[in-house]
Tab-separated table of C-alpha atoms in Angstrom:
chain	number	residue	atom	x	y	z
A	1	MET	CA	4.403	-3.186	72.211
A	2	THR	CA	1.359	-4.484	71.028
A	3	LYS	CA	-1.257	-3.443	68.466
A	4	GLY	CA	-4.241	-1.067	69.076
A	5	SER	CA	-1.695	2.077	68.911
A	6	ASN	CA	-3.019	2.286	64.965
A	7	LYS	CA	-6.144	3.563	64.500
A	8	LEU	CA	-7.599	1.156	61.479
A	9	THR	CA	-10.383	-1.158	62.105
A	10	TYR	CA	-11.851	-3.466	59.765
A	11	ASP	CA	-15.594	-3.410	60.723
A	12	ASN	CA	-17.919	-2.123	57.381
A	13	LYS	CA	-15.351	-1.758	55.404
A	14	ILE	CA	-14.922	-2.030	51.331
A	15	ILE	CA	-11.411	-3.252	50.483
A	16	LEU	CA	-9.236	-3.602	47.263
A	17	ALA	CA	-7.818	-7.408	47.675
A	18	PRO	CA	-4.033	-8.004	47.241
A	19	MET	CA	-3.763	-8.655	44.072
A	20	VAL	CA	-0.114	-9.513	42.171
A	21	ARG	CA	1.323	-6.631	40.063
A	22	VAL	CA	-1.839	-4.652	40.093
A	23	GLY	CA	-2.083	-3.690	43.646
A	24	THR	CA	1.027	-0.750	43.182
A	25	LEU	CA	0.697	2.526	44.578
A	26	PRO	CA	-1.223	4.017	41.167
A	27	MET	CA	-4.226	1.572	41.847
A	28	ARG	CA	-4.159	2.062	45.717
A	29	LEU	CA	-4.430	5.809	45.156
A	30	LEU	CA	-7.266	5.382	42.784
A	31	ALA	CA	-8.896	2.483	44.620
A	32	LEU	CA	-9.028	5.098	47.269
A	33	ASP	CA	-10.503	8.158	45.381
A	34	TYR	CA	-13.238	5.430	44.441
A	35	GLY	CA	-14.228	4.985	47.890
A	36	ALA	CA	-12.092	2.044	48.665
A	37	ASP	CA	-11.943	2.363	53.004
A	38	ILE	CA	-8.657	-0.134	52.974
A	39	VAL	CA	-6.125	-0.823	50.353
A	40	TYR	CA	-3.794	-3.916	50.131
A	41	SER	CA	-0.918	-4.308	48.636
A	42	GLU	CA	0.458	-6.673	46.243
A	43	GLU	CA	1.785	-9.979	47.922
A	44	LEU	CA	5.326	-9.054	48.847
A	45	ILE	CA	7.597	-12.052	49.889
A	46	ASP	CA	9.758	-11.368	53.769
A	47	TRP	CA	13.421	-11.616	51.801
A	48	LYS	CA	12.763	-9.701	49.512
A	49	PHE	CA	11.993	-6.882	51.578
A	50	LEU	CA	14.751	-7.402	53.779
A	51	ARG	CA	16.869	-6.766	50.890
A	52	THR	CA	15.699	-3.211	50.491
A	53	ILE	CA	16.635	0.125	51.801
A	54	ARG	CA	14.138	2.757	52.603
A	55	ARG	CA	14.774	5.762	51.264
A	56	VAL	CA	12.465	9.297	51.330
A	57	ASN	CA	11.868	10.364	47.617
A	58	ASP	CA	11.326	14.141	47.953
A	59	VAL	CA	10.255	14.501	44.467
A	60	LEU	CA	7.922	12.189	43.863
A	61	GLY	CA	6.735	12.737	47.669
A	62	THR	CA	7.240	9.076	48.703
A	63	VAL	CA	8.686	6.538	50.828
A	64	ASP	CA	10.337	4.342	48.494
A	65	TYR	CA	11.898	0.488	49.747
A	66	ILE	CA	14.543	-0.157	47.244
A	67	ASP	CA	16.054	-3.475	46.218
A	68	ARG	CA	19.720	-2.986	47.039
A	69	SER	CA	21.063	-4.947	43.907
A	70	ASP	CA	19.634	-3.681	41.345
A	71	GLY	CA	17.246	-0.446	42.156
A	72	THR	CA	13.666	-1.529	41.534
A	73	VAL	CA	11.366	-0.460	43.710
A	74	VAL	CA	9.960	-3.197	45.947
A	75	PHE	CA	7.349	-1.178	47.404
A	76	ARG	CA	5.951	2.632	47.277
A	77	THR	CA	3.583	4.458	49.584
A	78	CYS	CA	2.580	8.347	50.147
A	79	ALA	CA	1.073	9.921	52.828
A	80	LYS	CA	-2.167	10.082	51.049
A	81	GLU	CA	-2.825	6.374	51.665
A	82	LYS	CA	-0.665	5.991	54.940
A	83	GLU	CA	-3.765	5.258	57.098
A	84	LYS	CA	-5.291	3.208	54.414
A	85	VAL	CA	-2.641	0.788	53.324
A	86	VAL	CA	-2.213	-2.953	54.340
A	87	VAL	CA	0.904	-4.476	53.263
A	88	GLN	CA	0.329	-8.242	52.508
A	89	LEU	CA	3.353	-10.211	53.406
A	90	GLY	CA	4.307	-13.890	51.963
A	91	THR	CA	6.630	-15.856	54.710
A	92	CYS	CA	6.793	-18.586	56.596
A	93	ASP	CA	9.192	-17.783	59.202
A	94	SER	CA	8.282	-15.578	62.462
A	95	GLU	CA	11.818	-13.975	62.629
A	96	ARG	CA	12.095	-12.926	58.828
A	97	ALA	CA	8.517	-11.802	59.292
A	98	LEU	CA	9.141	-9.488	62.321
A	99	GLN	CA	12.281	-8.137	60.904
A	100	VAL	CA	9.902	-6.613	57.864
A	101	ALA	CA	7.518	-5.634	59.953
A	102	LYS	CA	9.784	-3.273	62.150
A	103	LEU	CA	11.461	-2.081	58.818
A	104	ILE	CA	7.579	-0.960	57.628
A	105	GLU	CA	5.271	-0.349	60.472
A	106	ASN	CA	5.790	3.209	60.794
A	107	ASP	CA	4.754	3.774	56.900
A	108	ILE	CA	1.636	1.562	56.819
A	109	ALA	CA	-1.643	0.839	58.579
A	110	GLY	CA	-1.481	-2.787	58.698
A	111	ILE	CA	0.427	-6.142	58.228
A	112	ASP	CA	-1.694	-8.910	56.732
A	113	ILE	CA	0.020	-12.672	56.186
A	114	ASN	CA	-0.920	-14.667	53.443
A	115	MET	CA	-2.113	-17.609	54.064
A	116	GLY	CA	-4.212	-18.477	50.926
A	117	CYS	CA	-2.267	-18.060	47.900
A	118	PRO	CA	-2.521	-21.453	46.119
A	119	LYS	CA	0.496	-21.104	43.389
A	120	GLU	CA	3.268	-23.295	43.146
A	121	PHE	CA	5.928	-20.783	44.536
A	122	SER	CA	4.030	-19.704	47.555
A	123	LEU	CA	3.483	-23.814	48.240
A	124	LYS	CA	6.893	-24.941	47.268
A	125	GLY	CA	8.459	-22.133	49.820
A	126	GLY	CA	6.224	-22.806	52.795
A	127	MET	CA	4.155	-19.712	52.172
A	128	GLY	CA	0.496	-18.712	50.874
A	129	ALA	CA	-1.988	-21.815	51.238
A	130	ALA	CA	1.058	-24.351	52.819
A	131	LEU	CA	0.217	-22.413	56.366
A	132	LEU	CA	-3.059	-24.000	56.503
A	133	ARG	CA	-1.894	-27.323	57.025
A	134	GLN	CA	0.664	-25.534	59.574
A	135	PRO	CA	-1.694	-24.227	61.958
A	136	GLU	CA	1.059	-24.316	64.581
A	137	LYS	CA	3.709	-22.351	61.795
A	138	ALA	CA	1.192	-20.088	61.225
A	139	LYS	CA	0.025	-19.000	64.947
A	140	ALA	CA	3.610	-18.384	65.713
A	141	ILE	CA	4.038	-16.018	62.779
A	142	LEU	CA	0.971	-14.141	63.938
A	143	SER	CA	1.135	-14.100	67.665
A	144	THR	CA	5.142	-12.976	67.048
A	145	LEU	CA	3.618	-9.870	65.010
A	146	VAL	CA	0.748	-9.052	67.015
A	147	GLN	CA	2.895	-8.721	70.453
A	148	ASN	CA	5.681	-6.769	68.998
A	149	VAL	CA	4.271	-4.782	65.997
A	150	LYS	CA	2.471	-1.566	66.640
A	151	VAL	CA	0.153	-1.716	63.303
A	152	PRO	CA	-2.886	-4.213	63.708
A	153	ILE	CA	-2.190	-7.666	61.879
A	154	THR	CA	-4.001	-9.798	60.111
A	155	CYS	CA	-4.223	-12.511	57.978
A	156	LYS	CA	-5.932	-14.106	54.698
A	157	ILE	CA	-6.881	-17.494	54.216
A	158	ARG	CA	-8.655	-19.865	51.702
A	159	VAL	CA	-11.463	-22.015	53.106
A	160	LEU	CA	-10.906	-25.880	53.741
A	161	SER	CA	-13.176	-28.726	51.899
A	162	ASN	CA	-14.630	-29.348	55.463
A	163	VAL	CA	-16.671	-26.104	56.983
A	164	ASP	CA	-15.699	-27.797	60.608
A	165	ASP	CA	-12.102	-27.664	59.676
A	166	THR	CA	-12.288	-24.583	58.488
A	167	VAL	CA	-13.818	-23.072	61.563
A	168	SER	CA	-11.682	-24.579	64.013
A	169	LEU	CA	-8.399	-23.708	61.890
A	170	VAL	CA	-9.929	-19.964	62.061
A	171	LYS	CA	-10.419	-20.026	65.895
A	172	GLU	CA	-7.143	-21.373	66.238
A	173	LEU	CA	-5.712	-18.141	64.053
A	174	VAL	CA	-7.814	-15.717	66.006
A	175	SER	CA	-6.608	-16.647	69.163
A	176	THR	CA	-3.597	-15.275	68.270
A	177	GLY	CA	-4.890	-11.814	68.468
A	178	ILE	CA	-5.077	-10.289	64.968
A	179	ALA	CA	-7.540	-7.932	64.128
A	180	ALA	CA	-9.261	-9.503	61.817
A	181	ILE	CA	-9.547	-12.221	58.921
A	182	ALA	CA	-10.278	-12.414	55.401
A	183	VAL	CA	-11.381	-15.321	53.987
A	184	HIS	CA	-11.605	-16.424	50.065
A	185	GLY	CA	-14.331	-18.969	49.713
A	186	ARG	CA	-13.166	-21.121	47.576
A	187	THR	CA	-10.057	-23.683	48.890
A	188	LYS	CA	-6.622	-24.014	47.217
A	189	ASP	CA	-7.382	-26.361	44.495
A	190	GLU	CA	-10.852	-24.150	43.148
A	191	ARG	CA	-10.830	-21.672	40.828
A	192	PRO	CA	-12.710	-18.585	39.841
A	193	GLN	CA	-15.054	-20.730	38.079
A	194	HIS	CA	-15.979	-22.611	41.314
A	195	PRO	CA	-18.818	-20.865	43.128
A	196	ASN	CA	-17.739	-18.981	46.185
A	197	ARG	CA	-18.882	-21.309	49.503
A	198	ASN	CA	-20.779	-18.115	51.033
A	199	ASP	CA	-22.471	-20.394	53.590
A	200	THR	CA	-19.334	-21.359	54.851
A	201	LEU	CA	-18.244	-17.751	55.198
A	202	ARG	CA	-21.572	-16.832	57.137
A	203	ARG	CA	-20.633	-20.149	59.122
A	204	ILE	CA	-16.947	-18.328	60.024
A	205	ALA	CA	-18.616	-14.959	60.882
A	206	GLU	CA	-21.053	-16.321	63.496
A	207	SER	CA	-18.243	-18.050	65.059
A	208	THR	CA	-15.633	-15.961	65.417
A	209	SER	CA	-14.630	-12.807	67.750
A	210	VAL	CA	-13.251	-10.747	64.933
A	211	PRO	CA	-14.687	-8.696	61.591
A	212	VAL	CA	-14.805	-11.323	58.916
A	213	ILE	CA	-13.441	-10.260	55.252
A	214	ALA	CA	-15.572	-11.757	52.771
A	215	ASN	CA	-13.414	-12.453	49.459
A	216	GLY	CA	-14.207	-14.497	46.325
A	217	GLY	CA	-17.248	-13.135	45.170
A	218	SER	CA	-16.277	-11.159	42.068
A	219	ARG	CA	-18.419	-12.957	39.804
A	220	GLU	CA	-21.393	-12.021	42.094
A	221	ILE	CA	-20.361	-8.527	42.165
A	222	GLU	CA	-21.132	-6.177	38.936
A	223	LYS	CA	-22.252	-2.850	40.416
A	224	TYR	CA	-21.764	-1.212	43.659
A	225	ALA	CA	-24.805	-2.503	45.255
A	226	ASP	CA	-23.907	-5.746	44.723
A	227	ILE	CA	-20.748	-5.499	47.402
A	228	LYS	CA	-23.790	-5.284	50.262
A	229	LYS	CA	-25.729	-7.807	49.140
A	230	PHE	CA	-22.508	-10.466	48.810
A	231	ARG	CA	-21.506	-8.742	51.958
A	232	ASP	CA	-24.831	-9.685	54.018
A	233	GLU	CA	-25.014	-12.964	51.971
A	234	CYS	CA	-21.992	-14.170	53.559
A	235	GLY	CA	-22.728	-12.566	57.270
A	236	CYS	CA	-19.204	-10.771	57.290
A	237	SER	CA	-18.488	-7.670	58.511
A	238	SER	CA	-16.277	-6.234	55.202
A	239	VAL	CA	-16.109	-7.218	51.618
A	240	MET	CA	-12.804	-7.535	49.755
A	241	ILE	CA	-12.569	-7.337	46.031
A	242	ALA	CA	-10.136	-8.479	43.222
A	243	ARG	CA	-11.120	-9.421	39.810
A	244	THR	CA	-14.110	-6.744	39.566
A	245	ALA	CA	-11.772	-3.622	40.809
A	246	GLN	CA	-8.730	-5.060	38.566
A	247	GLY	CA	-11.431	-4.628	35.593
A	248	ASN	CA	-12.713	-1.348	36.635
A	249	CYS	CA	-11.766	0.070	39.836
A	250	SER	CA	-14.435	2.615	40.022
A	251	ILE	CA	-16.395	-0.168	41.314
A	252	PHE	CA	-16.122	1.637	44.581
A	253	ARG	CA	-18.027	4.560	43.576
A	254	ARG	CA	-21.508	4.266	45.434
A	255	GLN	CA	-22.203	6.850	42.552
A	256	GLY	CA	-21.716	3.968	39.895
A	257	GLN	CA	-19.180	2.825	37.594
A	258	LYS	CA	-17.194	5.094	35.528
A	259	GLU	CA	-16.103	4.692	31.786
A	260	LEU	CA	-13.245	2.409	31.750
A	261	ASP	CA	-11.628	4.613	29.331
A	262	THR	CA	-11.717	7.497	32.152
A	263	VAL	CA	-10.444	4.955	34.301
A	264	ILE	CA	-7.690	4.298	32.546
A	265	ILE	CA	-6.721	7.969	32.236
A	266	GLU	CA	-7.506	8.402	35.927
A	267	TYR	CA	-5.359	5.794	36.211
A	268	LEU	CA	-2.287	6.783	34.194
A	269	LYS	CA	-2.615	10.170	35.753
A	270	TYR	CA	-0.969	8.254	39.243
A	271	ALA	CA	1.256	6.428	37.010
A	272	VAL	CA	2.970	9.716	35.911
A	273	ASP	CA	2.913	10.993	38.937
A	274	TYR	CA	4.447	8.337	41.400
A	275	ASP	CA	6.607	7.429	38.162
A	276	ASN	CA	5.521	3.857	38.149
A	277	SER	CA	7.500	1.398	35.771
A	278	PRO	CA	6.385	1.263	32.290
A	279	SER	CA	5.486	-2.731	32.674
A	280	ASN	CA	4.027	-2.568	35.714
A	281	THR	CA	1.272	0.390	34.420
A	282	LYS	CA	0.787	-1.951	30.988
A	283	TYR	CA	-0.025	-5.173	33.143
A	284	CYS	CA	-2.698	-3.175	34.912
A	285	ILE	CA	-3.861	-1.341	31.485
A	286	GLN	CA	-4.042	-4.888	29.909
A	287	ASN	CA	-6.392	-6.227	33.049
A	288	MET	CA	-8.754	-3.664	32.532
A	289	LEU	CA	-8.984	-3.695	28.424
A	290	LYS	CA	-9.065	-7.290	28.516
A	291	GLU	CA	-10.936	-8.567	24.915
A	292	LEU	CA	-10.409	-4.268	24.011
A	293	GLN	CA	-6.851	-5.225	23.254
A	294	GLU	CA	-8.049	-6.596	20.186
A	295	THR	CA	-9.402	-3.564	19.357
A	296	PRO	CA	-6.999	-1.284	16.845
A	297	LYS	CA	-6.078	0.947	19.819
A	298	GLY	CA	-5.641	-2.109	21.428
A	299	LYS	CA	-3.283	-3.686	19.317
A	300	LYS	CA	-1.515	-0.277	19.282
A	301	PHE	CA	-1.224	0.042	23.095
A	302	LEU	CA	0.789	-3.569	23.009
A	303	GLU	CA	3.440	-2.458	21.138
A	304	CYS	CA	4.004	0.305	23.838
A	305	GLN	CA	6.963	-0.126	25.803
A	306	THR	CA	7.747	3.654	27.383
A	307	LEU	CA	5.141	5.278	29.871
A	308	GLU	CA	4.767	8.107	27.075
A	309	GLN	CA	4.031	5.745	24.473
A	310	ILE	CA	0.924	4.799	26.662
A	311	CYS	CA	-0.241	7.895	27.544
A	312	PHE	CA	-0.206	9.447	24.435
A	313	LEU	CA	-3.166	6.478	23.207
A	314	TRP	CA	-5.181	8.546	25.978
A	315	GLY	CA	-4.160	12.113	25.257
A	316	LEU	CA	-1.624	12.311	27.830
A	317	GLY	CA	1.501	12.555	26.284
A	318	ASN	CA	2.407	15.950	26.533
A	319	TYR	CA	1.305	15.718	30.470
A	320	CYS	CA	3.796	12.725	30.749
A	321	ARG	CA	6.575	14.286	29.006
A	322	LYS	CA	5.854	17.761	31.205
A	323	LYS	CA	5.991	15.709	34.502
A	324	GLU	CA	9.753	13.478	33.058
A	325	LEU	CA	10.942	16.677	32.206
A	326	GLU	CA	10.335	18.031	35.526
A	327	TYR	CA	11.660	15.155	37.683
A	328	GLN	CA	14.617	14.811	35.813
A	329	ALA	CA	15.460	18.345	36.559
A	330	LYS	CA	14.856	17.960	40.258
A	331	GLY	CA	16.840	14.925	40.067
A	332	ASN	CA	14.366	12.207	40.457
A	333	LEU	CA	16.341	8.927	40.143
A	334	GLY	CA	15.231	7.083	37.096
A	335	ARG	CA	15.317	3.506	35.857
A	336	ARG	CA	17.788	4.653	33.349
A	337	GLN	CA	19.958	6.053	36.366
A	338	VAL	CA	20.125	2.503	38.157
A	339	THR	CA	23.308	1.160	38.392
A	340	PRO	CA	25.081	-1.848	40.325
A	341	ASN	CA	25.514	-0.886	43.999
A	342	MET	CA	24.163	2.141	43.495
A	343	PHE	CA	23.567	2.570	47.513
A	344	ASP	CA	27.439	1.675	48.026
A	345	PRO	CA	29.451	5.013	48.615
A	346	SER	CA	32.106	3.423	46.492
A	347	PRO	CA	30.509	2.018	43.689
A	348	LYS	CA	32.398	-0.121	41.314
A	349	ARG	CA	34.201	1.401	38.035
A	350	LEU	CA	33.441	-0.322	34.689
A	351	LYS	CA	36.181	-2.753	34.427
A	352	LEU	CA	37.726	-4.259	30.927
A	353	ASP	CA	40.413	-6.389	29.981
A	354	SER	CA	41.789	-3.680	27.640
A	355	THR	CA	42.754	-0.210	28.887
A	356	SER	CA	41.321	1.151	25.499
A	357	GLU	CA	39.347	4.657	26.125
A	358	ILE	CA	35.596	4.005	25.841
A	359	VAL	CA	32.942	6.244	24.325
A	360	GLU	CA	30.546	6.644	26.641
A	361	LEU	CA	27.080	8.177	25.631
A	362	GLY	CA	23.481	8.246	27.437
A	363	CYS	CA	21.773	5.619	24.758
A	364	ALA	CA	19.050	3.815	26.086
A	365	PHE	CA	17.360	1.197	23.583
A	366	ILE	CA	13.641	1.175	23.598
A	367	ARG	CA	12.494	-1.723	21.648
A	368	ALA	CA	8.875	-0.229	21.067
A	369	SER	CA	10.875	2.198	18.793
A	370	TYR	CA	11.731	0.216	16.074
A	371	SER	CA	9.383	-1.087	14.574
A	372	GLN	CA	11.708	-3.638	11.780
A	373	ASP	CA	14.416	-5.818	13.012
A	374	SER	CA	16.531	-3.807	9.939
A	375	ASP	CA	16.190	-1.122	11.851
A	376	LEU	CA	17.862	-2.272	15.000
A	377	PRO	CA	21.181	-0.688	15.995
A	378	LYS	CA	22.899	-4.071	16.235
A	379	THR	CA	21.664	-4.530	12.688
A	380	LYS	CA	22.145	-1.016	11.051
A	381	LEU	CA	25.835	-1.154	12.465
A	382	ILE	CA	26.669	-4.530	11.185
A	383	ALA	CA	24.863	-3.831	7.705
A	384	TRP	CA	27.316	-0.183	7.715
A	385	CYS	CA	30.070	-2.431	8.304
A	386	SER	CA	29.252	-4.809	5.104
A	387	LYS	CA	28.760	-1.722	3.174
A	388	ASN	CA	32.061	-0.172	3.897
A	389	LYS	CA	33.830	-3.358	4.381
A	390	ILE	CA	34.995	-3.002	7.736
A	391	LYS	CA	35.623	-5.817	10.338
A	392	SER	CA	31.988	-6.690	12.095
A	393	PRO	CA	32.017	-5.391	15.811
A	394	THR	CA	32.586	-7.407	19.020
A	395	TYR	CA	30.543	-7.144	22.344
A	396	GLU	CA	31.948	-7.842	25.786
A	397	THR	CA	29.349	-7.648	28.288
A	398	ILE	CA	29.635	-6.829	32.019
A	399	HIS	CA	27.164	-8.516	34.278
A	400	GLU	CA	26.575	-6.734	37.723
A	401	ASP	CA	23.906	-7.606	40.295
A	402	LYS	CA	21.165	-8.379	38.139
A	403	LEU	CA	22.257	-5.467	35.616
A	404	PHE	CA	23.686	-5.212	32.097
A	405	ARG	CA	26.584	-3.037	30.533
A	406	SER	CA	27.916	-4.104	27.031
A	407	ILE	CA	30.697	-2.308	25.235
A	408	VAL	CA	31.121	-2.431	21.242
A	409	THR	CA	34.527	-2.380	19.759
A	410	PHE	CA	34.183	-0.889	16.341
A	411	ASP	CA	36.893	0.150	14.104
A	412	GLY	CA	39.632	-0.259	16.729
A	413	LYS	CA	37.559	1.891	19.196
A	414	LYS	CA	35.415	1.249	22.141
A	415	TYR	CA	31.963	2.559	22.740
A	416	SER	CA	29.260	2.159	25.322
A	417	SER	CA	25.849	3.808	26.779
A	418	THR	CA	26.317	4.934	30.056
A	419	PHE	CA	23.090	3.098	31.146
A	420	TRP	CA	22.619	-0.305	32.773
A	421	GLU	CA	20.142	-2.503	31.282
A	422	LYS	CA	18.081	-5.589	32.607
A	423	ASN	CA	19.170	-8.080	30.002
A	424	LYS	CA	22.554	-8.655	27.803
A	425	ARG	CA	20.591	-8.489	24.565
A	426	PHE	CA	19.550	-4.441	25.125
A	427	ALA	CA	23.000	-3.674	26.752
A	428	GLU	CA	24.060	-4.697	23.583
A	429	GLN	CA	21.809	-2.604	21.776
A	430	GLY	CA	22.531	0.107	23.690
A	431	ALA	CA	26.383	0.055	22.836
A	432	ALA	CA	25.636	-0.251	19.260
A	433	LEU	CA	23.370	2.939	19.550
A	434	ALA	CA	26.008	5.036	21.341
A	435	CYS	CA	28.352	3.884	18.333
A	436	LEU	CA	25.651	4.999	15.714
A	437	CYS	CA	25.520	8.240	17.900
A	438	SER	CA	28.844	8.726	17.884
A	439	LEU	CA	29.551	8.508	13.946
A	440	GLY	CA	26.942	10.464	13.057
A	441	LEU	CA	24.854	7.793	11.370
A	442	VAL	CA	21.358	8.317	13.228
A	443	ASP	CA	19.320	11.077	13.776
A	444	ILE	CA	20.005	11.704	17.360
A	445	ASP	CA	17.482	15.075	17.442
A	446	SER	CA	14.769	12.001	17.338
A	447	LEU	CA	16.586	10.251	19.170
A	448	ILE	CA	16.233	13.190	22.306
A	449	GLU	CA	12.746	13.213	21.125
A	450	ASN	CA	11.846	9.749	21.643
A	451	GLY	CA	13.799	10.028	25.234
A	452	SER	CA	16.262	7.543	24.095
A	453	VAL	CA	19.166	9.805	24.403
A	454	LEU	CA	19.447	12.141	27.346
A	455	GLN	CA	20.629	15.963	26.335
């Protein structure tokens, strides 16, 4: 099957660029609301995609690609963006790239191969900008996809230091039959403080038969009118925006940009509606706030750990809580329900050296709920032991598939949280919290209120 059955085209488009940790579903949908024509995902590595399982999430109305080992959402999409979303793939192998493409092609509008990332991780793996020096390998990847995948295939590169060499490379890549090529106007060694090589982009556009997407103009784009100005200066078909959109996604609005707080609120609603991870949501808002993180509100924001805590600062606390309860009632699988081998029909049981019965409670350790170290569950449990002359508790931690769960032995009995955590420290705190709850040594109503304990 060849490309062309998909309607996505790249002429005269304004595009949300692929951005690490920023190009997740809430930001993509927000960009589309504001006027972006096409939205790219963050770069997703081929081997990471290949260990996922595709799952239709009826509660959220999404299609999720879930990491089999730890339940992490690698890629989440929905019907609203299906005809506009392009997955950017990090790869150095045509067969792996094709495997991923066949896995996702029915859920997306296009696939882009990252050939411009200058980061050490990509270069050492033979991906990103490393492919600029291996044109035959780059062409093999593109040709394989073009000839076997039904959605349009593109690639994103950086310019080389020599203009003629860049034009020659682009012609080689375009010969594979790709639908368009995005070009960042800096070399792999140049950074945002260096001027974008707009003249080189013009040369490329004049020498190429497919749409050229100009990238790298964030220093020149401060308002919507600047987008057209940048495109005309580069002589390209379309414009791809990264840093400016990262700071205020409403750059895509013809009517002008919205106030930052309004953008954050509208972003947060999507984050809540699509159960975006708190850490990713926080990262995206940090990139919006920039120096405003030093304000009183910004400092409170930096202390937040849960989505509800973040939403509270922008007047959406009740909205978030209501949605979370609604999704929980409908059976949505939240972060706290992630277990090892969650997609295995015969999941492993918790194994202990001892046959002692374990008291298990749904207790999640949420670090932001504890303002002082003396309030931490482990600390409180040790203090209580000391006060009552009881032997200090001991912890046994199980590590499976990148997840941790601890069992605390206290006064001859064992306690554990039913939740698996991402690190050993949090797992031990969760076990201590389960113990404190069982003994009635903490206010369980307040823990239920902040989401630390499930009712």
